[in-house]
């Protein structure tokens, strides 16, 4: 490598770091709005929020003797990025499955946008405006990227068996959906994959595709199950950018994530799960210092007991 | 041995009414497996209810034949609902088990002695499609060199291929629509389709009913073709011929079942005629093969052909290899 290109790379890297600093110094409009809305909220588990979009009560799910989820009360504030953290097996994904209807709780009630959606099947919850993505990406491999996205549009007239035979009845809507899908492909830098089978995409591209597809449903709230897992650092930055942009547009985002740097940098509110229960929630800075969270992650209690047998 | 005669027999087999009927039933199966991913191992059951629905309506209730065919198709709807309601919410294997069992149960019920007053038991039913042949517009046979089709066969071929092509057009229209997009999404990943607000159960049920009705229509045509049906004509092996035809042509291709059926019947009749000719010409020593073995040998050869096909053209004759490769990962 010549010195010139090396210097160039260093310069580029510095520019990126500079950008990141500027970004950190100046929160986006959405982040400010979210911070304001959550300003008076205490950081205690199960605390009430000023404008909750999702309210869950007494949710319980047991697998045999394992209490996978036991959440007494949880509210998600509208227009925020809320992160669910916790050790493996803490019940984050199970909680996701419960509120999106993919799994049935043993007990509990939950409401979305003020409407009780307890026990509704997953497709009706999705139509109500709460859409999820999956930890193991579910790209529809033998459909093209464009078809993957177009599938996400709701209220398609051509999706009825008889109506589908009358092309004129849905052709105009189909054209509209196509252009919406193309816009989203463009937004997520996937335009070059438009007519490729989704199965030919890389893991990171699939994550982007899945997020774009969820947006085609035009949800009020989107639940991302480990959106950064298995994604290279460069793409992680772009994914983060997309997530923040969605929040800035007013969407509510709940995500499960393990990468602490990611969580601290983008979330407005953090909920920490351990052994199926919410053990702490609050602003990222508070959560970082919360003793219950540190215990759950590092096991200090146990460590102390072992060191202090008397 | 007259190779021209052998070829003309084979072409007659490839274009004959049976080829059209099997193609139609395979189109139904393609709807199930190729587009929706439903494992139906009992397509012959749908053919059975279609055939008996037609024959019983005509003989026992005095319906006109066309109404009988409609009754046969309605029976398929009922069968699809009975099979689908308990199994379509479960994993795919349950439908496979339920369908293969249901097809056999139906065959035993229709051939049982308590059903004999209606179904004719093991003797089956005969002479219910006379009105179909009364409508025959063809007055003489068609002769193209060594190829000869009787007027009865011509009439049935016209109707059967006509219906088969109409079914193919119908499937093409359905698949190239948002409805078809949802079906293919269900085939790829049910959960993903659910997460996007699609009622997966309803779509699977619609596909099961539609494919079953096409199977019943094929069964009705089969009954009309032979003017005689017995329950033991609807054995499970028919379902596996249909699978062979679908895979041979290329699953999830609109024309796959049609091409598959033509090739399947060509090979079958060609081998049959060729082996018989070779035997009478003394090319095959009598100790190696006797005429009664030919039936088995030709199926063994088709099986071998299918194995070679899976090795060298795994996606079928007109399948998309690129698409198939994605599946293997």
Coordinates of C-alpha atoms in Angstrom, one line a residue:
Chain A
X1 CA 0.0 0.0 0.0
X2 CA 1.4 3.4 -0.9
X3 CA 1.6 6.2 1.6
X4 CA -0.9 8.2 -0.4
X5 CA -3.7 5.7 0.0
X6 CA -2.8 5.1 3.6
X7 CA -3.1 8.8 4.3
X8 CA -6.3 8.9 2.5
X9 CA -7.8 6.1 4.6
X10 CA -6.6 7.8 7.7
X11 CA -8.3 11.0 6.6
X12 CA -11.5 9.1 5.8
X13 CA -11.4 7.4 9.2
X14 CA -11.0 10.8 10.9
X15 CA -13.9 12.2 9.0
X16 CA -16.1 9.4 10.2
X17 CA -15.0 9.8 13.8
X18 CA -15.6 13.5 13.5
X19 CA -19.1 12.8 12.2
X20 CA -19.8 10.4 15.0
X21 CA -18.7 13.0 17.6
X22 CA -20.9 15.7 16.0
X23 CA -23.7 13.1 16.0
X24 CA -23.2 12.4 19.7
X25 CA -23.0 16.0 20.6
X26 CA -26.2 16.9 18.8
X27 CA -29.1 14.5 19.3
X28 CA -31.6 14.3 16.5
X29 CA -35.1 15.9 16.7
X30 CA -36.6 12.5 17.4
X31 CA -34.1 11.8 20.2
X32 CA -34.8 15.2 21.8
X33 CA -38.6 14.6 21.5
X34 CA -38.2 11.2 23.1
X35 CA -36.0 12.5 25.9
X36 CA -38.5 15.3 26.6
X37 CA -41.5 12.8 26.7
X38 CA -39.6 10.6 29.1
X39 CA -38.2 13.4 31.2
X40 CA -40.4 12.9 34.2
X41 CA -40.5 9.2 34.2
X42 CA -38.9 7.4 37.2
X43 CA -36.5 4.5 36.5
X44 CA -38.4 1.8 38.4
X45 CA -39.6 -1.4 36.8
X46 CA -43.2 -1.2 35.5
X47 CA -43.3 2.5 35.7
X48 CA -46.2 4.3 33.8
X49 CA -45.3 6.3 30.7
X50 CA -47.0 9.5 29.6
X51 CA -48.2 8.2 26.2
X52 CA -47.8 4.4 26.0
X53 CA -48.4 2.7 22.7
X54 CA -48.1 -0.8 24.2
X55 CA -49.3 -1.8 27.7
X56 CA -48.7 -5.4 29.0
X57 CA -50.1 -6.7 32.3
X58 CA -49.4 -9.9 34.2
X59 CA -47.8 -11.6 31.3
X60 CA -46.7 -15.1 32.1
X61 CA -45.3 -18.0 30.0
X62 CA -43.9 -21.1 31.6
X63 CA -42.2 -23.9 29.7
X64 CA -42.5 -26.9 32.0
X65 CA -40.9 -25.7 35.3
X66 CA -39.1 -22.8 33.6
X67 CA -40.7 -19.4 34.1
X68 CA -39.7 -17.9 30.8
X69 CA -41.6 -14.7 31.2
X70 CA -43.3 -13.2 34.2
X71 CA -43.9 -9.5 33.5
X72 CA -46.2 -7.7 35.9
X73 CA -46.5 -4.5 34.0
X74 CA -44.6 -2.9 31.1
X75 CA -45.4 0.1 29.1
X76 CA -43.6 1.3 25.9
X77 CA -43.6 5.0 25.2
X78 CA -44.7 6.1 21.7
X79 CA -42.1 7.5 19.4
X80 CA -39.1 6.1 21.3
X81 CA -36.4 3.5 20.7
X82 CA -36.9 1.1 23.6
X83 CA -34.2 -1.6 24.0
X84 CA -34.8 -4.9 25.8
X85 CA -31.6 -6.2 27.3
X86 CA -30.7 -9.1 29.5
X87 CA -28.6 -12.3 29.6
X88 CA -29.4 -15.2 27.3
X89 CA -32.6 -16.9 28.4
X90 CA -33.9 -13.9 30.2
X91 CA -37.2 -14.0 28.3
X92 CA -36.7 -11.1 25.9
X93 CA -37.5 -13.1 22.7
X94 CA -40.3 -15.0 24.4
X95 CA -41.8 -11.7 25.5
X96 CA -41.6 -10.6 21.8
X97 CA -43.3 -13.8 20.7
X98 CA -46.1 -13.3 23.3
X99 CA -47.0 -9.8 22.4
X100 CA -46.9 -10.4 18.7
X101 CA -49.1 -13.5 19.0
X102 CA -46.5 -16.0 17.8
X103 CA -46.7 -17.7 21.2
X104 CA -49.6 -17.8 23.7
X105 CA -49.1 -16.8 27.3
X106 CA -50.4 -18.8 30.2
X107 CA -51.9 -15.6 31.5
X108 CA -51.8 -11.9 30.8
X109 CA -53.5 -9.1 28.9
X110 CA -51.9 -6.6 26.6
X111 CA -53.2 -3.6 24.7
X112 CA -51.8 -1.8 21.6
X113 CA -52.9 1.7 20.8
X114 CA -55.4 1.5 23.6
X115 CA -57.1 -1.5 22.1
X116 CA -57.0 -4.9 23.8
X117 CA -55.3 -7.4 21.5
X118 CA -55.0 -10.2 24.0
X119 CA -54.9 -13.6 22.3
X120 CA -55.3 -12.3 18.8
X121 CA -53.6 -14.4 16.0
X122 CA -50.3 -13.0 14.8
X123 CA -51.6 -11.8 11.4
X124 CA -54.2 -9.7 13.0
X125 CA -51.7 -8.1 15.4
X126 CA -49.5 -7.3 12.4
X127 CA -52.4 -5.7 10.6
X128 CA -53.2 -3.7 13.8
X129 CA -49.8 -2.0 13.2
X130 CA -47.3 -4.0 15.3
X131 CA -44.8 -5.8 13.1
X132 CA -41.9 -7.9 14.2
X133 CA -38.7 -9.2 12.6
X134 CA -36.9 -12.4 13.5
X135 CA -33.7 -13.2 15.3
X136 CA -32.9 -15.8 12.5
X137 CA -33.8 -13.8 9.5
X138 CA -36.7 -15.1 7.5
X139 CA -36.0 -13.9 4.0
X140 CA -38.4 -15.6 1.5
X141 CA -35.6 -17.1 -0.4
X142 CA -37.3 -18.1 -3.7
X143 CA -39.1 -14.7 -4.0
X144 CA -37.2 -11.7 -5.4
X145 CA -36.3 -8.8 -3.2
X146 CA -39.0 -6.8 -4.7
X147 CA -41.6 -9.5 -4.2
X148 CA -40.5 -9.9 -0.6
X149 CA -41.3 -6.2 0.0
X150 CA -44.5 -6.2 -2.0
X151 CA -45.8 -9.0 0.1
X152 CA -45.6 -6.7 3.1
X153 CA -48.3 -4.3 1.8
X154 CA -51.6 -4.7 3.6
X155 CA -55.1 -4.4 2.2
X156 CA -54.2 -5.8 -1.2
X157 CA -57.3 -6.3 -3.3
X158 CA -55.5 -8.9 -5.4
X159 CA -54.9 -11.1 -2.4
X160 CA -58.4 -12.5 -2.5
X161 CA -58.6 -15.7 -4.6
X162 CA -61.4 -14.6 -6.8
X163 CA -60.3 -11.0 -7.1
X164 CA -56.8 -12.1 -8.1
X165 CA -58.3 -13.4 -11.4
X166 CA -59.5 -9.9 -12.3
X167 CA -56.3 -8.1 -13.0
X168 CA -57.9 -4.7 -13.7
X169 CA -59.3 -4.7 -10.1
X170 CA -55.8 -4.7 -8.6
X171 CA -53.4 -3.5 -11.3
X172 CA -53.4 0.1 -10.2
X173 CA -52.9 -0.8 -6.5
X174 CA -50.1 -3.2 -7.6
X175 CA -48.3 -0.4 -9.4
X176 CA -48.6 1.8 -6.4
X177 CA -47.2 -0.9 -4.1
X178 CA -44.4 -1.6 -6.6
X179 CA -43.3 2.0 -6.5
X180 CA -43.5 2.1 -2.7
X181 CA -41.4 -1.1 -2.5
X182 CA -38.9 0.4 -4.9
X183 CA -38.6 3.5 -2.7
X184 CA -37.9 1.3 0.3
X185 CA -35.3 -0.7 -1.6
X186 CA -33.6 2.5 -2.5
X187 CA -33.7 3.7 1.0
X188 CA -32.0 0.6 2.3
X189 CA -29.5 0.5 -0.6
X190 CA -30.9 -2.7 -2.1
X191 CA -32.0 -1.4 -5.5
X192 CA -29.3 -3.5 -7.2
X193 CA -30.9 -6.7 -5.7
X194 CA -34.4 -5.8 -6.9
X195 CA -34.9 -8.8 -9.2
X196 CA -32.6 -11.2 -7.4
X197 CA -33.9 -14.0 -5.3
X198 CA -33.7 -13.1 -1.7
X199 CA -31.8 -16.4 -1.1
X200 CA -28.8 -15.0 -2.9
X201 CA -28.4 -12.2 -0.4
X202 CA -25.8 -11.9 2.3
X203 CA -26.8 -12.1 6.0
X204 CA -26.6 -8.4 6.4
X205 CA -28.6 -7.7 3.3
X206 CA -31.3 -10.0 4.6
X207 CA -31.5 -8.1 7.8
X208 CA -32.0 -4.9 5.8
X209 CA -34.6 -6.7 3.6
X210 CA -36.5 -7.9 6.5
X211 CA -36.6 -4.4 8.1
X212 CA -37.7 -2.9 4.8
X213 CA -40.4 -5.6 4.4
X214 CA -41.8 -4.9 7.8
X215 CA -42.0 -1.2 6.9
X216 CA -44.2 -2.1 3.9
X217 CA -46.9 -3.0 6.4
X218 CA -46.8 0.7 7.5
X219 CA -46.8 -0.2 11.2
X220 CA -46.9 2.2 14.1
X221 CA -44.5 0.0 16.0
X222 CA -41.8 -2.3 14.9
X223 CA -40.1 -5.0 17.0
X224 CA -36.6 -5.9 16.0
X225 CA -35.2 -9.1 17.4
X226 CA -31.4 -8.8 17.4
X227 CA -31.2 -6.7 14.2
X228 CA -27.4 -6.4 14.4
X229 CA -26.6 -10.1 15.0
X230 CA -24.2 -11.3 12.4
X231 CA -23.9 -8.0 10.6
X232 CA -20.5 -6.4 9.8
X233 CA -19.6 -3.2 11.6
X234 CA -20.0 -1.0 8.6
X235 CA -23.5 -2.3 7.9
X236 CA -24.3 -2.0 11.7
X237 CA -23.8 1.7 11.4
X238 CA -26.1 2.0 8.5
X239 CA -28.7 -0.2 10.2
X240 CA -28.5 2.1 13.3
X241 CA -29.0 5.1 11.0
X242 CA -32.1 3.5 9.6
X243 CA -33.5 2.7 13.0
X244 CA -32.9 6.3 14.3
X245 CA -34.4 7.7 11.1
X246 CA -37.6 5.7 11.7
X247 CA -37.8 7.0 15.3
X248 CA -37.3 10.5 14.0
X249 CA -40.3 9.9 11.6
X250 CA -42.4 9.1 14.7
X251 CA -42.4 5.3 14.7
X252 CA -42.0 3.3 17.9
X253 CA -39.2 0.8 17.9
X254 CA -38.6 -2.0 20.4
X255 CA -35.4 -4.0 19.9
X256 CA -33.7 -6.9 21.5
X257 CA -29.9 -6.4 21.4
X258 CA -26.8 -7.7 23.1
X259 CA -24.3 -5.1 21.9
X260 CA -24.1 -2.6 24.8
X261 CA -22.4 0.1 22.7
X262 CA -25.3 -0.1 20.2
X263 CA -27.9 0.1 23.0
X264 CA -26.3 3.0 24.8
X265 CA -25.8 5.0 21.6
X266 CA -29.3 4.7 20.1
X267 CA -31.9 3.8 22.7
X268 CA -34.1 6.3 24.5
X269 CA -35.2 3.9 27.1
X270 CA -33.8 0.5 28.2
X271 CA -35.7 -2.4 29.8
X272 CA -33.6 -5.1 31.5
X273 CA -34.9 -8.6 31.7
X274 CA -33.5 -11.4 33.9
X275 CA -35.1 -14.8 34.6
X276 CA -38.2 -13.7 32.8
X277 CA -38.8 -10.6 34.9
X278 CA -38.2 -6.9 34.3
X279 CA -35.6 -6.1 36.9
X280 CA -34.9 -2.5 35.8
X281 CA -35.8 0.1 33.3
X282 CA -34.7 3.6 32.7
X283 CA -32.6 5.9 30.5
X284 CA -29.4 4.3 29.2
X285 CA -27.2 6.3 31.5
X286 CA -29.1 5.2 34.6
X287 CA -29.2 1.6 33.4
X288 CA -25.4 1.6 33.0
X289 CA -25.1 2.3 36.7
X290 CA -28.0 0.3 38.0
X291 CA -26.9 -2.3 40.5
X292 CA -29.6 -4.8 39.6
X293 CA -28.5 -4.8 36.0
X294 CA -24.8 -5.2 36.9
X295 CA -25.8 -8.1 39.1
X296 CA -27.8 -9.8 36.4
X297 CA -25.0 -9.4 33.9
X298 CA -22.0 -10.0 36.1
X299 CA -23.4 -12.0 39.0
X300 CA -21.8 -9.8 41.7
X301 CA -24.2 -11.1 44.3
X302 CA -23.0 -14.6 43.8
X303 CA -19.4 -13.5 43.5
X304 CA -19.7 -11.7 46.8
X305 CA -21.2 -14.7 48.5
X306 CA -18.5 -16.9 47.4
X307 CA -15.8 -14.5 48.5
X308 CA -17.5 -14.0 51.9
X309 CA -18.4 -17.4 53.3
X310 CA -18.8 -16.1 56.9
Chain B
X1 CA -39.7 -54.8 -35.3
X2 CA -41.4 -51.8 -36.8
X3 CA -39.9 -48.8 -35.0
X4 CA -42.4 -46.5 -36.6
X5 CA -45.3 -48.5 -35.2
X6 CA -43.6 -48.4 -31.7
X7 CA -43.2 -44.7 -32.0
X8 CA -46.8 -44.1 -33.1
X9 CA -48.0 -46.1 -30.1
X10 CA -45.8 -44.0 -27.8
X11 CA -47.1 -40.8 -29.3
X12 CA -50.7 -42.0 -28.9
X13 CA -49.9 -42.7 -25.3
X14 CA -48.3 -39.2 -24.8
X15 CA -51.2 -37.4 -26.3
X16 CA -54.0 -39.6 -25.2
X17 CA -56.7 -38.8 -22.7
X18 CA -54.9 -40.5 -19.8
X19 CA -51.9 -38.1 -20.3
X20 CA -54.3 -35.2 -20.1
X21 CA -56.1 -36.5 -17.1
X22 CA -52.8 -37.2 -15.2
X23 CA -51.6 -33.8 -16.2
X24 CA -54.7 -32.2 -14.7
X25 CA -54.4 -34.1 -11.5
X26 CA -50.7 -33.2 -11.3
X27 CA -51.6 -29.5 -11.8
X28 CA -53.7 -29.8 -8.7
X29 CA -50.8 -31.4 -6.9
X30 CA -48.5 -28.6 -8.1
X31 CA -50.9 -26.1 -6.6
X32 CA -50.5 -28.0 -3.3
X33 CA -46.8 -28.7 -3.3
X34 CA -45.2 -26.6 -6.0
X35 CA -46.7 -23.3 -4.9
X36 CA -47.9 -23.7 -1.4
X37 CA -45.5 -26.3 0.0
X38 CA -48.3 -28.6 1.1
X39 CA -47.3 -32.3 1.3
X40 CA -50.3 -34.0 -0.2
X41 CA -49.7 -37.7 -0.6
X42 CA -53.3 -38.5 -1.2
X43 CA -54.2 -36.8 -4.4
X44 CA -55.7 -40.0 -5.6
X45 CA -58.3 -39.7 -2.9
X46 CA -59.5 -36.5 -4.5
X47 CA -59.6 -38.3 -7.8
X48 CA -61.7 -41.0 -6.2
X49 CA -64.3 -38.7 -4.8
X50 CA -64.5 -36.9 -8.1
X51 CA -65.0 -40.1 -10.1
X52 CA -67.6 -41.6 -7.7
X53 CA -69.3 -38.3 -7.1
X54 CA -69.9 -38.2 -10.8
X55 CA -70.9 -41.8 -11.3
X56 CA -73.2 -42.0 -8.2
X57 CA -75.0 -38.8 -9.0
X58 CA -75.8 -40.1 -12.5
X59 CA -76.7 -43.7 -11.6
X60 CA -78.4 -43.3 -8.2
X61 CA -79.9 -39.9 -8.4
X62 CA -80.5 -39.5 -12.1
X63 CA -78.5 -36.3 -12.4
X64 CA -77.3 -35.2 -15.8
X65 CA -73.6 -35.9 -16.3
X66 CA -72.5 -32.3 -16.0
X67 CA -74.2 -32.0 -12.7
X68 CA -72.6 -35.2 -11.6
X69 CA -69.1 -33.7 -12.4
X70 CA -70.0 -30.7 -10.3
X71 CA -71.1 -33.0 -7.4
X72 CA -67.7 -34.7 -7.7
X73 CA -65.9 -31.4 -7.4
X74 CA -68.1 -30.5 -4.4
X75 CA -67.1 -33.7 -2.8
X76 CA -63.4 -32.7 -3.2
X77 CA -64.2 -29.4 -1.4
X78 CA -65.7 -31.3 1.5
X79 CA -62.7 -33.7 1.6
X80 CA -60.2 -30.8 1.5
X81 CA -62.0 -29.1 4.4
X82 CA -62.1 -32.3 6.4
X83 CA -58.4 -32.9 5.9
X84 CA -57.3 -29.3 6.2
X85 CA -59.2 -28.1 9.3
X86 CA -57.3 -30.3 11.8
X87 CA -53.9 -30.5 10.0
X88 CA -53.2 -27.2 8.3
X89 CA -52.5 -25.5 11.6
X90 CA -49.9 -28.1 12.4
X91 CA -46.5 -28.8 10.8
X92 CA -46.5 -30.0 7.2
X93 CA -45.9 -33.6 7.9
X94 CA -49.3 -34.0 9.5
X95 CA -51.1 -33.2 6.3
X96 CA -48.9 -35.8 4.5
X97 CA -49.9 -38.5 7.0
X98 CA -53.6 -37.5 6.9
X99 CA -53.8 -37.4 3.2
X100 CA -52.2 -40.7 2.5
X101 CA -54.4 -42.3 5.1
X102 CA -57.5 -40.6 4.0
X103 CA -57.0 -41.8 0.4
X104 CA -56.7 -45.4 1.5
X105 CA -59.6 -45.2 4.0
X106 CA -61.8 -43.8 1.2
X107 CA -60.9 -46.6 -1.1
X108 CA -61.8 -49.2 1.5
X109 CA -65.1 -47.5 2.3
X110 CA -66.1 -47.3 -1.3
X111 CA -65.2 -51.0 -1.9
X112 CA -66.8 -52.3 1.3
X113 CA -69.9 -54.4 1.2
X114 CA -72.1 -52.1 3.2
X115 CA -71.5 -49.4 0.5
X116 CA -72.2 -51.8 -2.3
X117 CA -75.8 -50.6 -3.0
X118 CA -74.5 -47.2 -3.9
X119 CA -70.9 -47.7 -4.9
X120 CA -71.1 -51.1 -6.5
X121 CA -68.5 -52.4 -4.0
X122 CA -65.5 -54.1 -5.5
X123 CA -67.3 -54.4 -8.8
X124 CA -67.6 -50.7 -9.2
X125 CA -70.0 -48.8 -11.4
X126 CA -70.4 -48.8 -15.2
X127 CA -72.2 -47.1 -18.0
X128 CA -72.9 -43.6 -16.6
X129 CA -71.3 -41.4 -19.2
X130 CA -73.3 -42.3 -22.3
X131 CA -74.6 -38.8 -22.6
X132 CA -71.0 -37.5 -23.0
X133 CA -70.4 -39.7 -26.0
X134 CA -73.7 -38.8 -27.5
X135 CA -72.4 -35.3 -27.8
X136 CA -69.3 -36.5 -29.8
X137 CA -69.0 -34.2 -32.8
X138 CA -66.3 -36.4 -34.4
X139 CA -67.8 -38.9 -36.8
X140 CA -64.7 -40.7 -38.0
X141 CA -61.1 -41.5 -36.9
X142 CA -58.2 -39.2 -37.4
X143 CA -55.3 -40.7 -39.3
X144 CA -51.9 -39.0 -39.6
X145 CA -49.6 -41.6 -41.3
X146 CA -49.2 -44.4 -38.8
X147 CA -50.9 -42.4 -36.1
X148 CA -54.6 -43.2 -35.6
X149 CA -57.1 -41.9 -33.1
X150 CA -60.6 -43.2 -32.9
X151 CA -63.5 -40.8 -32.8
X152 CA -64.3 -41.6 -29.2
X153 CA -60.7 -41.0 -28.2
X154 CA -60.6 -37.8 -30.2
X155 CA -63.6 -36.4 -28.4
X156 CA -62.3 -37.2 -25.0
X157 CA -58.8 -35.9 -25.9
X158 CA -60.4 -32.6 -27.0
X159 CA -62.3 -32.2 -23.8
X160 CA -59.6 -33.5 -21.5
X161 CA -56.7 -31.4 -23.0
X162 CA -59.1 -28.4 -23.2
X163 CA -59.8 -28.6 -19.5
X164 CA -56.2 -29.2 -18.7
X165 CA -55.1 -26.2 -20.6
X166 CA -57.8 -24.1 -19.0
X167 CA -56.6 -25.3 -15.6
X168 CA -53.1 -24.3 -16.5
X169 CA -54.3 -20.8 -17.6
X170 CA -56.2 -20.5 -14.3
X171 CA -53.2 -21.5 -12.3
X172 CA -51.0 -19.0 -14.3
X173 CA -53.4 -16.2 -13.6
X174 CA -53.6 -17.1 -9.9
X175 CA -49.9 -17.4 -9.4
X176 CA -49.1 -14.2 -11.2
X177 CA -51.2 -12.2 -8.8
X178 CA -50.8 -10.9 -5.3
X179 CA -52.7 -14.1 -4.1
X180 CA -50.1 -16.2 -5.7
X181 CA -47.4 -14.2 -4.1
X182 CA -48.8 -14.9 -0.7
X183 CA -49.0 -18.6 -1.5
X184 CA -45.3 -18.7 -2.5
X185 CA -44.5 -16.8 0.6
X186 CA -46.3 -19.4 2.7
X187 CA -44.3 -22.1 0.9
X188 CA -41.0 -20.3 1.8
X189 CA -41.8 -19.4 5.4
X190 CA -45.1 -19.4 7.1
X191 CA -44.0 -17.4 10.1
X192 CA -42.7 -14.6 7.9
X193 CA -46.0 -14.5 6.0
X194 CA -47.8 -14.3 9.3
X195 CA -45.6 -11.6 10.6
X196 CA -46.7 -9.5 7.6
X197 CA -50.4 -9.8 8.4
X198 CA -51.3 -12.7 6.1
X199 CA -53.8 -15.3 7.3
X200 CA -51.7 -18.3 6.5
X201 CA -54.3 -20.9 7.4
X202 CA -56.9 -19.4 5.0
X203 CA -54.4 -19.4 2.1
X204 CA -53.3 -23.0 2.7
X205 CA -56.9 -24.0 2.9
X206 CA -57.8 -22.3 -0.4
X207 CA -54.8 -23.9 -2.1
X208 CA -55.8 -27.3 -0.7
X209 CA -59.4 -26.9 -1.9
X210 CA -58.4 -25.7 -5.4
X211 CA -55.8 -28.4 -6.0
X212 CA -58.2 -31.0 -4.7
X213 CA -61.0 -29.8 -7.0
X214 CA -58.6 -30.1 -10.0
X215 CA -57.8 -33.6 -8.8
X216 CA -61.6 -34.4 -8.6
X217 CA -62.1 -33.1 -12.1
X218 CA -59.3 -35.4 -13.3
X219 CA -61.0 -38.3 -11.5
X220 CA -64.4 -37.5 -13.2
X221 CA -62.7 -37.5 -16.6
X222 CA -61.0 -40.7 -15.8
X223 CA -64.4 -42.2 -15.0
X224 CA -65.9 -40.8 -18.2
X225 CA -62.9 -42.2 -20.1
X226 CA -63.3 -45.7 -19.0
X227 CA -67.1 -45.7 -18.5
X228 CA -66.3 -48.1 -15.6
X229 CA -64.7 -47.4 -12.2
X230 CA -63.7 -49.6 -9.4
X231 CA -62.2 -48.5 -6.1
X232 CA -59.1 -50.5 -6.8
X233 CA -58.3 -48.2 -9.7
X234 CA -57.5 -45.5 -7.1
X235 CA -54.5 -47.1 -5.3
X236 CA -51.8 -45.0 -3.7
X237 CA -49.4 -45.6 -6.6
X238 CA -51.4 -43.2 -8.7
X239 CA -50.5 -40.4 -6.3
X240 CA -46.8 -41.3 -6.7
X241 CA -47.2 -41.3 -10.5
X242 CA -48.5 -37.8 -10.1
X243 CA -45.5 -36.8 -8.0
X244 CA -43.3 -38.3 -10.6
X245 CA -45.0 -36.4 -13.3
X246 CA -44.8 -33.1 -11.4
X247 CA -41.1 -33.5 -10.5
X248 CA -40.3 -34.8 -14.0
X249 CA -41.8 -31.7 -15.6
X250 CA -40.6 -29.3 -12.9
X251 CA -42.5 -28.4 -9.7
X252 CA -43.8 -24.8 -9.3
X253 CA -43.8 -24.3 -13.1
X254 CA -47.2 -23.9 -14.7
X255 CA -46.4 -26.1 -17.6
X256 CA -44.3 -28.6 -15.6
X257 CA -47.1 -31.1 -14.9
X258 CA -48.3 -31.0 -18.6
X259 CA -44.8 -31.6 -20.0
X260 CA -44.1 -34.1 -17.2
X261 CA -47.3 -36.1 -18.1
X262 CA -46.6 -36.1 -21.8
X263 CA -43.0 -37.4 -21.2
X264 CA -44.1 -39.9 -18.6
X265 CA -46.7 -41.4 -20.8
X266 CA -44.5 -41.4 -23.8
X267 CA -41.7 -43.3 -22.0
X268 CA -44.2 -45.7 -20.4
X269 CA -46.0 -46.6 -23.7
X270 CA -42.7 -46.5 -25.7
X271 CA -41.0 -49.0 -23.4
X272 CA -44.0 -51.2 -23.4
X273 CA -44.3 -51.3 -27.2
X274 CA -40.5 -51.5 -27.6
X275 CA -40.1 -54.4 -25.2
X276 CA -43.0 -56.3 -26.8
X277 CA -41.6 -55.7 -30.3
X278 CA -38.1 -56.7 -29.2
X279 CA -39.4 -59.8 -27.7
X280 CA -41.4 -60.9 -30.6
X281 CA -38.5 -60.2 -32.9
X282 CA -36.4 -62.5 -30.7
X283 CA -34.0 -59.8 -29.6
X284 CA -34.5 -60.6 -25.9
X285 CA -34.0 -64.3 -25.0
X286 CA -37.1 -65.8 -23.4
X287 CA -35.3 -66.9 -20.3
X288 CA -34.5 -63.2 -19.5
X289 CA -37.9 -61.7 -19.8
X290 CA -41.4 -63.0 -20.3
X291 CA -44.2 -60.8 -21.7
X292 CA -46.0 -60.6 -18.3
X293 CA -42.9 -58.9 -16.8
X294 CA -43.0 -56.0 -19.2
X295 CA -45.4 -54.0 -17.1
X296 CA -43.0 -54.1 -14.1
X297 CA -39.9 -53.6 -16.2
X298 CA -41.2 -50.4 -17.8
X299 CA -41.9 -48.9 -14.4
X300 CA -38.5 -49.9 -13.2
X301 CA -37.1 -48.1 -16.3
X302 CA -39.1 -45.0 -15.6
X303 CA -37.8 -45.1 -12.0
X304 CA -34.3 -45.4 -13.3
X305 CA -35.0 -42.5 -15.6
X306 CA -36.3 -40.4 -12.7
X307 CA -33.1 -41.1 -10.7
X308 CA -30.9 -40.0 -13.6
X309 CA -33.1 -36.9 -14.0
X310 CA -32.6 -36.1 -10.3
X311 CA -28.9 -36.4 -10.8
X312 CA -28.5 -34.3 -13.9
X313 CA -31.6 -32.1 -14.0
X314 CA -32.8 -31.9 -10.3
X315 CA -35.2 -29.1 -11.0
X316 CA -37.1 -31.1 -13.6
X317 CA -37.3 -30.7 -17.4
X318 CA -38.3 -27.0 -17.3
X319 CA -37.5 -26.2 -13.7
X320 CA -35.3 -23.3 -12.7
X321 CA -31.9 -24.6 -11.4
X322 CA -31.1 -21.3 -9.8
X323 CA -34.2 -21.5 -7.8
X324 CA -33.5 -25.0 -6.7
X325 CA -30.0 -24.3 -5.6
X326 CA -31.3 -21.8 -3.0
X327 CA -33.2 -24.6 -1.4
X328 CA -30.2 -26.7 -0.6
X329 CA -28.3 -24.2 1.5

